[in-house]
Amino acid sequence: MNGFDVAKWYRITPNNDSWSLETNAHVQMAVGSVYFQKPNLSSIRQRWQLYRSTNGSYVLRSGEGGPTMFLVTQWNTKFEGIVSDGSTVPQMMPAGQINDYSMFWYIKPWRDGTYWMENFQNGSDYHLEKQPDPGGLMRMSSNISGDQPGQTFIFKPMGKIADAKFSTLIVTAIFFSLRPINLILILVVKDHYTLFDSILNYSVPDFSFKTLDSAIRWRPSTGSQAATGATVGAIICLSIIIIIIIIIIIIIIIIGSVVYWRRRKAAHTRGTKTTIHAPLAEVDGQQATAELDVASLGLMKGITAELPSITPPAELDSSTIH
C-alpha cells in the first residue's frame, strides 16, 4: 500500500525533478489544463491531494481547482496530430460534469521509489506520460514497454491541508450512471472510506449498477455509518416525496383540464338557439313572422288550442251614434 497521506499536499514531479505538475483550473472553469512547469513551492497550482479509495485507486484534486474539481482523462481534438494514442489527455473537470470513471487513478511503484500512473477508465494498457516537447504537456500513452522516461513520477509531501472542504468528497448520481433513471442525488461523505469508494469496489470489474439497492448496498467504517446512512436515507425519501408530488400535480392538471373542457362544451350546447319562423296572420297583405326559441317549444309540447275565429269587420248602425 502506498503511504500517501490524504491530509497533506503533494508536489508531483518527473523523475528528474526539474518540473512540477500544475493546473490552471479553478471553480469558475468548466475544464482546466494540466501540464508541467518550473517548481514553485508557494503556488497552489502545484499542490495536489491524493484521496485514496478502498479499491486502491486515488482521486486527485489541486489547491487551485478546489475540492469539487478532479483530475480526469478526456478526448481532446485540440491536440490532434500532436498527441498520439487517440489524443487522450489529462484535464481538470468539475464533479457534476464527469460521466465516466476517469477520475480514478492507480499509482503503482517502480522499484526505485518512483511511480507510474494508470487511469481507471482507460485501463492498464495506458500510462500517464509527460511529452518530450518543451511545453510540458501530458497524454495517456500506450507505449508502456519497459521504463519510459516520461512515465515515472515522484510525489513529494509539502504540508498539511488546512481547508476542511478537502476532507469531504461530493459526487452526483450521474457519475454513478444509475440507469435507466439518472437520479438527482448528492452524496456527502466525510470519512476516508467513502460511499462512492465502496460502490466502485462493489462494481469492479464490470462497473454495472443495475438497481439503486445494489448501488447503496455497503457498510461504511465505524463512526460514519449512522451519519452517512441518515443522509442517504433522507435524500432518498426526499426524492421519492418530490416524485410523488410531481405525479399528483400532473394528475390534478389532467383532471382539471377534462372537467373544464366538459363544462365548456355543456355551456356551449345550452347556449345554442335555433330560430323557427312561424307564419302569422297577414297584415296589409304581408305575412308576419315570429321568432320562437326551440327550447321553449318543449314546454308547449302536447298543448294544442284552436285560435278564435276573427269576426270580419262590420259597419255599425248609424242610429247608435250620437
Tab-separated table of C-alpha atoms in Angstrom:
chain	number	residue	atom	x	y	z
A	1	MET	CA	0.000	0.000	0.000
A	2	ASN	CA	1.281	3.484	-0.902
A	3	GLY	CA	1.880	5.663	2.116
A	4	PHE	CA	0.211	8.831	0.793
A	5	ASP	CA	-1.445	10.985	3.440
A	6	VAL	CA	-4.885	12.285	2.440
A	7	ALA	CA	-4.420	15.262	4.771
A	8	LYS	CA	-1.251	16.507	3.023
A	9	TRP	CA	-0.433	18.378	-0.155
A	10	TYR	CA	1.943	16.747	-2.613
A	11	ARG	CA	4.131	18.059	-5.387
A	12	ILE	CA	4.186	15.759	-8.406
A	13	THR	CA	7.392	15.804	-10.426
A	14	PRO	CA	9.008	13.718	-13.154
A	15	ASN	CA	11.910	11.540	-12.155
A	16	ASN	CA	14.461	14.244	-12.928
A	17	ASP	CA	12.682	16.684	-10.540
A	18	SER	CA	13.029	19.598	-12.975
A	19	TRP	CA	9.283	20.165	-13.336
A	20	SER	CA	6.152	20.240	-11.200
A	21	LEU	CA	2.665	19.187	-12.222
A	22	GLU	CA	0.457	22.268	-12.435
A	23	THR	CA	-3.114	23.170	-13.357
A	24	ASN	CA	-4.825	26.445	-14.195
A	25	ALA	CA	-8.223	25.071	-13.168
A	26	HIS	CA	-10.453	26.930	-10.735
A	27	VAL	CA	-14.090	26.655	-9.711
A	28	GLN	CA	-15.332	29.112	-12.368
A	29	MET	CA	-13.963	26.979	-15.209
A	30	ALA	CA	-15.679	24.089	-16.941
A	31	VAL	CA	-12.362	22.419	-17.831
A	32	GLY	CA	-8.810	23.120	-16.701
A	33	SER	CA	-5.499	22.252	-18.332
A	34	VAL	CA	-2.841	20.077	-16.701
A	35	TYR	CA	0.844	20.475	-17.560
A	36	PHE	CA	4.353	20.610	-16.093
A	37	GLN	CA	6.015	23.872	-15.123
A	38	LYS	CA	9.076	25.008	-13.220
A	39	PRO	CA	8.744	24.283	-9.490
A	40	ASN	CA	7.072	26.971	-7.380
A	41	LEU	CA	6.556	25.784	-3.805
A	42	SER	CA	4.308	28.731	-2.938
A	43	SER	CA	1.889	28.181	-5.839
A	44	ILE	CA	-1.395	26.437	-5.056
A	45	ARG	CA	-1.488	25.374	-8.703
A	46	GLN	CA	1.233	22.844	-7.926
A	47	ARG	CA	-0.350	21.419	-4.762
A	48	TRP	CA	-2.135	18.098	-5.113
A	49	GLN	CA	-4.203	15.958	-2.792
A	50	LEU	CA	-4.215	12.172	-3.232
A	51	TYR	CA	-7.520	10.884	-1.856
A	52	ARG	CA	-7.299	7.112	-1.562
A	53	SER	CA	-10.139	4.753	-2.457
A	54	THR	CA	-10.765	1.415	-0.777
A	55	ASN	CA	-10.102	-0.408	-4.054
A	56	GLY	CA	-6.616	1.061	-4.299
A	57	SER	CA	-7.272	3.912	-6.735
A	58	TYR	CA	-6.838	7.607	-5.998
A	59	VAL	CA	-8.761	10.797	-6.683
A	60	LEU	CA	-6.503	13.786	-7.368
A	61	ARG	CA	-7.529	17.341	-6.502
A	62	SER	CA	-5.492	20.540	-6.597
A	63	GLY	CA	-5.334	23.612	-4.411
A	64	GLU	CA	-6.199	25.756	-7.424
A	65	GLY	CA	-9.153	23.661	-8.589
A	66	GLY	CA	-10.639	23.247	-5.133
A	67	PRO	CA	-12.496	20.289	-3.614
A	68	THR	CA	-15.004	19.858	-6.459
A	69	MET	CA	-12.640	19.549	-9.443
A	70	PHE	CA	-10.843	16.301	-10.225
A	71	LEU	CA	-8.055	15.101	-12.475
A	72	VAL	CA	-9.648	13.092	-15.317
A	73	THR	CA	-8.837	11.982	-18.860
A	74	GLN	CA	-10.665	13.312	-21.905
A	75	TRP	CA	-10.532	13.052	-25.675
A	76	ASN	CA	-9.150	16.408	-26.777
A	77	THR	CA	-9.173	17.123	-30.509
A	78	LYS	CA	-7.193	20.321	-29.897
A	79	PHE	CA	-4.038	18.215	-29.842
A	80	GLU	CA	-4.960	16.129	-32.893
A	81	GLY	CA	-1.809	15.327	-34.821
A	82	ILE	CA	0.416	16.186	-31.852
A	83	VAL	CA	-0.728	13.812	-29.148
A	84	SER	CA	-0.655	10.151	-30.105
A	85	ASP	CA	-2.743	7.241	-28.807
A	86	GLY	CA	-6.122	8.798	-29.566
A	87	SER	CA	-5.416	12.270	-28.220
A	88	THR	CA	-6.446	11.255	-24.700
A	89	VAL	CA	-5.109	13.835	-22.283
A	90	PRO	CA	-5.483	14.632	-18.580
A	91	GLN	CA	-7.680	17.573	-17.617
A	92	MET	CA	-9.360	19.043	-14.555
A	93	MET	CA	-13.158	18.800	-14.513
A	94	PRO	CA	-15.964	19.590	-12.017
A	95	ALA	CA	-17.598	16.581	-10.379
A	96	GLY	CA	-21.005	17.412	-11.864
A	97	GLN	CA	-19.705	17.069	-15.436
A	98	ILE	CA	-17.969	13.718	-15.018
A	99	ASN	CA	-19.941	10.846	-16.532
A	100	ASP	CA	-17.356	8.062	-16.504
A	101	TYR	CA	-14.657	6.585	-14.240
A	102	SER	CA	-11.708	8.665	-15.410
A	103	MET	CA	-11.392	10.485	-12.075
A	104	PHE	CA	-9.870	7.350	-10.508
A	105	TRP	CA	-6.139	6.747	-10.840
A	106	TYR	CA	-3.917	3.822	-9.919
A	107	ILE	CA	-0.498	4.889	-8.650
A	108	LYS	CA	1.891	1.943	-8.848
A	109	PRO	CA	5.518	1.835	-7.743
A	110	TRP	CA	8.641	1.155	-9.725
A	111	ARG	CA	11.497	-0.483	-7.883
A	112	ASP	CA	13.491	2.737	-7.490
A	113	GLY	CA	10.906	4.610	-5.403
A	114	THR	CA	9.207	6.301	-8.357
A	115	TYR	CA	5.689	5.585	-9.609
A	116	TRP	CA	3.685	5.250	-12.790
A	117	MET	CA	0.013	6.216	-13.140
A	118	GLU	CA	-2.843	4.338	-14.798
A	119	ASN	CA	-6.350	5.664	-15.319
A	120	PHE	CA	-9.311	3.549	-14.263
A	121	GLN	CA	-11.314	4.486	-17.375
A	122	ASN	CA	-8.507	3.880	-19.887
A	123	GLY	CA	-7.263	0.666	-18.298
A	124	SER	CA	-3.813	-0.754	-17.648
A	125	ASP	CA	-2.743	-0.542	-21.315
A	126	TYR	CA	-2.152	3.202	-20.960
A	127	HIS	CA	0.181	5.170	-18.693
A	128	LEU	CA	0.192	8.863	-17.908
A	129	GLU	CA	3.153	10.418	-19.692
A	130	LYS	CA	4.890	13.764	-19.894
A	131	GLN	CA	5.530	14.546	-23.524
A	132	PRO	CA	9.119	15.193	-24.590
A	133	ASP	CA	8.234	18.605	-26.042
A	134	PRO	CA	9.273	21.703	-24.044
A	135	GLY	CA	5.666	22.753	-23.439
A	136	GLY	CA	5.212	20.327	-20.558
A	137	LEU	CA	2.008	18.800	-21.964
A	138	MET	CA	0.778	15.370	-20.913
A	139	ARG	CA	-1.031	12.451	-22.512
A	140	MET	CA	-2.081	8.854	-21.990
A	141	SER	CA	0.420	6.645	-23.823
A	142	SER	CA	0.119	3.020	-24.906
A	143	ASN	CA	3.897	2.691	-25.145
A	144	ILE	CA	4.339	1.063	-21.754
A	145	SER	CA	7.117	-1.410	-22.518
A	146	GLY	CA	9.987	-1.014	-20.098
A	147	ASP	CA	10.811	2.080	-18.075
A	148	GLN	CA	9.668	5.058	-20.149
A	149	PRO	CA	11.326	8.335	-19.036
A	150	GLY	CA	8.130	10.394	-19.206
A	151	GLN	CA	6.107	7.852	-17.215
A	152	THR	CA	7.979	7.909	-13.893
A	153	PHE	CA	6.824	10.319	-11.177
A	154	ILE	CA	7.767	11.314	-7.648
A	155	PHE	CA	5.250	12.500	-5.036
A	156	LYS	CA	6.812	14.856	-2.511
A	157	PRO	CA	4.813	15.893	0.595
A	158	MET	CA	4.560	19.659	1.117
A	159	GLY	CA	2.463	20.191	4.257
A	160	LYS	CA	-0.927	19.804	5.892
A	161	ILE	CA	-4.129	20.723	4.068
A	162	ALA	CA	-5.782	23.483	6.082
A	163	ASP	CA	-9.038	23.653	4.121
A	164	ALA	CA	-11.602	21.343	5.767
A	165	LYS	CA	-13.518	21.056	2.476
A	166	PHE	CA	-10.818	18.723	1.191
A	167	SER	CA	-11.847	16.162	3.802
A	168	THR	CA	-15.199	15.806	2.016
A	169	LEU	CA	-15.969	14.278	-1.349
A	170	ILE	CA	-19.106	15.369	-3.202
A	171	VAL	CA	-20.299	13.254	-6.087
A	172	THR	CA	-23.557	13.024	-8.023
A	173	ALA	CA	-25.665	10.137	-9.177
A	174	ILE	CA	-24.891	10.928	-12.804
A	175	PHE	CA	-21.342	9.899	-12.007
A	176	PHE	CA	-22.553	6.523	-10.825
A	177	SER	CA	-24.536	6.170	-14.074
A	178	LEU	CA	-27.586	4.755	-12.321
A	179	ARG	CA	-29.826	3.583	-15.134
A	180	PRO	CA	-32.453	3.707	-16.551
A	181	ILE	CA	-33.002	6.850	-14.474
A	182	ASN	CA	-30.321	9.370	-13.502
A	183	LEU	CA	-31.470	10.289	-10.018
A	184	ILE	CA	-30.925	13.783	-8.667
A	185	LEU	CA	-28.885	12.689	-5.709
A	186	ILE	CA	-25.939	14.260	-3.895
A	187	LEU	CA	-23.948	12.109	-1.511
A	188	VAL	CA	-21.679	13.837	1.009
A	189	VAL	CA	-19.229	11.674	2.896
A	190	LYS	CA	-16.705	12.889	5.467
A	191	ASP	CA	-14.816	9.662	6.018
A	192	HIS	CA	-11.678	8.378	4.323
A	193	TYR	CA	-13.564	5.266	3.213
A	194	THR	CA	-16.242	6.937	1.190
A	195	LEU	CA	-19.561	5.841	-0.200
A	196	PHE	CA	-18.501	6.002	-3.823
A	197	ASP	CA	-15.328	4.091	-2.940
A	198	SER	CA	-17.451	1.220	-1.710
A	199	ILE	CA	-19.735	1.463	-4.748
A	200	LEU	CA	-16.703	1.386	-7.005
A	201	ASN	CA	-15.372	-1.604	-5.107
A	202	TYR	CA	-18.730	-3.305	-5.452
A	203	SER	CA	-18.865	-2.730	-9.210
A	204	VAL	CA	-15.419	-3.978	-10.159
A	205	PRO	CA	-14.777	-5.369	-12.708
A	206	ASP	CA	-17.916	-4.851	-14.816
A	207	PHE	CA	-18.913	-1.384	-13.478
A	208	SER	CA	-22.610	-2.278	-13.568
A	209	PHE	CA	-25.155	-0.615	-11.311
A	210	LYS	CA	-28.412	-2.389	-12.107
A	211	THR	CA	-30.520	-1.050	-9.251
A	212	LEU	CA	-30.378	1.629	-6.637
A	213	ASP	CA	-30.398	-1.107	-3.998
A	214	SER	CA	-27.243	-2.651	-5.390
A	215	ALA	CA	-25.610	0.754	-5.594
A	216	ILE	CA	-26.067	1.507	-1.902
A	217	ARG	CA	-25.516	-1.989	-0.536
A	218	TRP	CA	-22.480	-1.200	1.575
A	219	ARG	CA	-21.341	-0.668	5.147
A	220	PRO	CA	-19.206	2.380	5.951
A	221	SER	CA	-16.447	2.360	8.504
A	222	THR	CA	-17.166	2.875	12.193
A	223	GLY	CA	-18.049	6.436	13.053
A	224	SER	CA	-19.589	7.406	9.724
A	225	GLN	CA	-22.239	4.707	9.345
A	226	ALA	CA	-25.027	6.438	11.251
A	227	ALA	CA	-24.437	9.904	9.792
A	228	THR	CA	-23.984	8.703	6.234
A	229	GLY	CA	-26.907	6.297	6.428
A	230	ALA	CA	-29.164	9.032	7.740
A	231	THR	CA	-28.034	11.385	4.971
A	232	VAL	CA	-28.596	8.837	2.215
A	233	GLY	CA	-31.942	7.767	3.674
A	234	ALA	CA	-33.162	11.344	3.994
A	235	ILE	CA	-32.147	12.190	0.432
A	236	ILE	CA	-33.806	9.082	-0.990
A	237	CYS	CA	-37.019	9.769	0.961
A	238	LEU	CA	-36.994	13.390	-0.173
A	239	SER	CA	-36.501	12.327	-3.792
A	240	ILE	CA	-39.434	9.902	-3.560
A	241	ILE	CA	-41.663	12.571	-1.992
A	242	ILE	CA	-40.773	15.052	-4.742
A	243	ILE	CA	-41.557	12.484	-7.442
A	244	ILE	CA	-44.928	11.685	-5.817
A	245	ILE	CA	-45.803	15.389	-5.575
A	246	ILE	CA	-44.950	15.897	-9.251
A	247	ILE	CA	-47.151	12.935	-10.237
A	248	ILE	CA	-50.060	14.284	-8.140
A	249	ILE	CA	-49.728	17.729	-9.726
A	250	ILE	CA	-49.780	16.195	-13.213
A	251	ILE	CA	-52.915	14.173	-12.360
A	252	ILE	CA	-54.662	17.266	-10.957
A	253	ILE	CA	-53.832	19.238	-14.101
A	254	ILE	CA	-55.197	16.464	-16.334
A	255	ILE	CA	-58.439	16.094	-14.315
A	256	GLY	CA	-58.923	19.862	-14.188
A	257	SER	CA	-58.457	20.143	-17.933
A	258	VAL	CA	-61.035	17.400	-18.604
A	259	VAL	CA	-63.608	18.949	-16.238
A	260	TYR	CA	-63.083	22.409	-17.723
A	261	TRP	CA	-63.470	21.064	-21.267
A	262	ARG	CA	-66.708	19.240	-20.420
A	263	ARG	CA	-68.227	22.267	-18.672
A	264	ARG	CA	-67.340	24.497	-21.558
A	265	LYS	CA	-68.885	22.053	-24.024
A	266	ALA	CA	-72.076	21.787	-21.940
A	267	ALA	CA	-72.360	25.555	-21.656
A	268	HIS	CA	-71.925	25.903	-25.392
A	269	THR	CA	-74.691	23.343	-26.019
A	270	ARG	CA	-77.162	25.070	-23.669
A	271	GLY	CA	-76.488	28.414	-25.243
A	272	THR	CA	-77.274	27.271	-28.797
A	273	LYS	CA	-80.619	28.507	-30.169
A	274	THR	CA	-82.472	27.592	-33.367
A	275	THR	CA	-84.897	30.076	-34.824
A	276	ILE	CA	-88.157	28.934	-36.414
A	277	HIS	CA	-90.139	31.393	-38.418
A	278	ALA	CA	-93.804	30.692	-37.665
A	279	PRO	CA	-96.346	32.219	-40.025
A	280	LEU	CA	-98.899	34.595	-38.502
A	281	ALA	CA	-101.769	36.476	-39.919
A	282	GLU	CA	-101.364	38.678	-42.898
A	283	VAL	CA	-101.216	42.353	-42.134
A	284	ASP	CA	-101.822	44.691	-45.001
A	285	GLY	CA	-101.217	41.897	-47.476
A	286	GLN	CA	-97.860	40.875	-45.933
A	287	GLN	CA	-97.242	37.768	-43.874
A	288	ALA	CA	-95.812	38.454	-40.385
A	289	THR	CA	-93.415	36.058	-38.685
A	290	ALA	CA	-92.408	35.462	-35.088
A	291	GLU	CA	-89.138	34.041	-33.771
A	292	LEU	CA	-89.542	31.121	-31.384
A	293	ASP	CA	-86.885	29.584	-29.188
A	294	VAL	CA	-86.649	25.848	-29.837
A	295	ALA	CA	-86.094	25.261	-26.132
A	296	SER	CA	-89.408	26.941	-25.293
A	297	LEU	CA	-91.232	24.655	-27.683
A	298	GLY	CA	-90.508	21.749	-25.393
A	299	LEU	CA	-92.622	23.338	-22.682
A	300	MET	CA	-95.580	23.548	-25.031
A	301	LYS	CA	-95.337	20.014	-26.329
A	302	GLY	CA	-98.701	18.311	-26.346
A	303	ILE	CA	-100.676	21.555	-25.806
A	304	THR	CA	-102.886	22.405	-28.709
A	305	ALA	CA	-105.600	25.042	-28.966
A	306	GLU	CA	-107.729	26.420	-31.736
A	307	LEU	CA	-107.282	30.078	-32.319
A	308	PRO	CA	-110.519	32.062	-32.058
A	309	SER	CA	-112.039	32.988	-35.324
A	310	ILE	CA	-111.666	36.562	-36.330
A	311	THR	CA	-115.011	38.257	-36.949
A	312	PRO	CA	-114.878	40.281	-40.124
A	313	PRO	CA	-115.380	43.997	-39.584
A	314	ALA	CA	-118.964	45.307	-39.960
A	315	GLU	CA	-120.420	48.763	-40.223
A	316	LEU	CA	-122.187	49.981	-37.105
A	317	ASP	CA	-125.777	51.063	-37.135
A	318	SER	CA	-125.912	54.802	-37.648
A	319	SER	CA	-128.749	55.064	-35.193
A	320	THR	CA	-126.469	54.285	-32.306
A	321	ILE	CA	-124.180	57.193	-32.975
A	322	HIS	CA	-124.973	60.426	-31.223
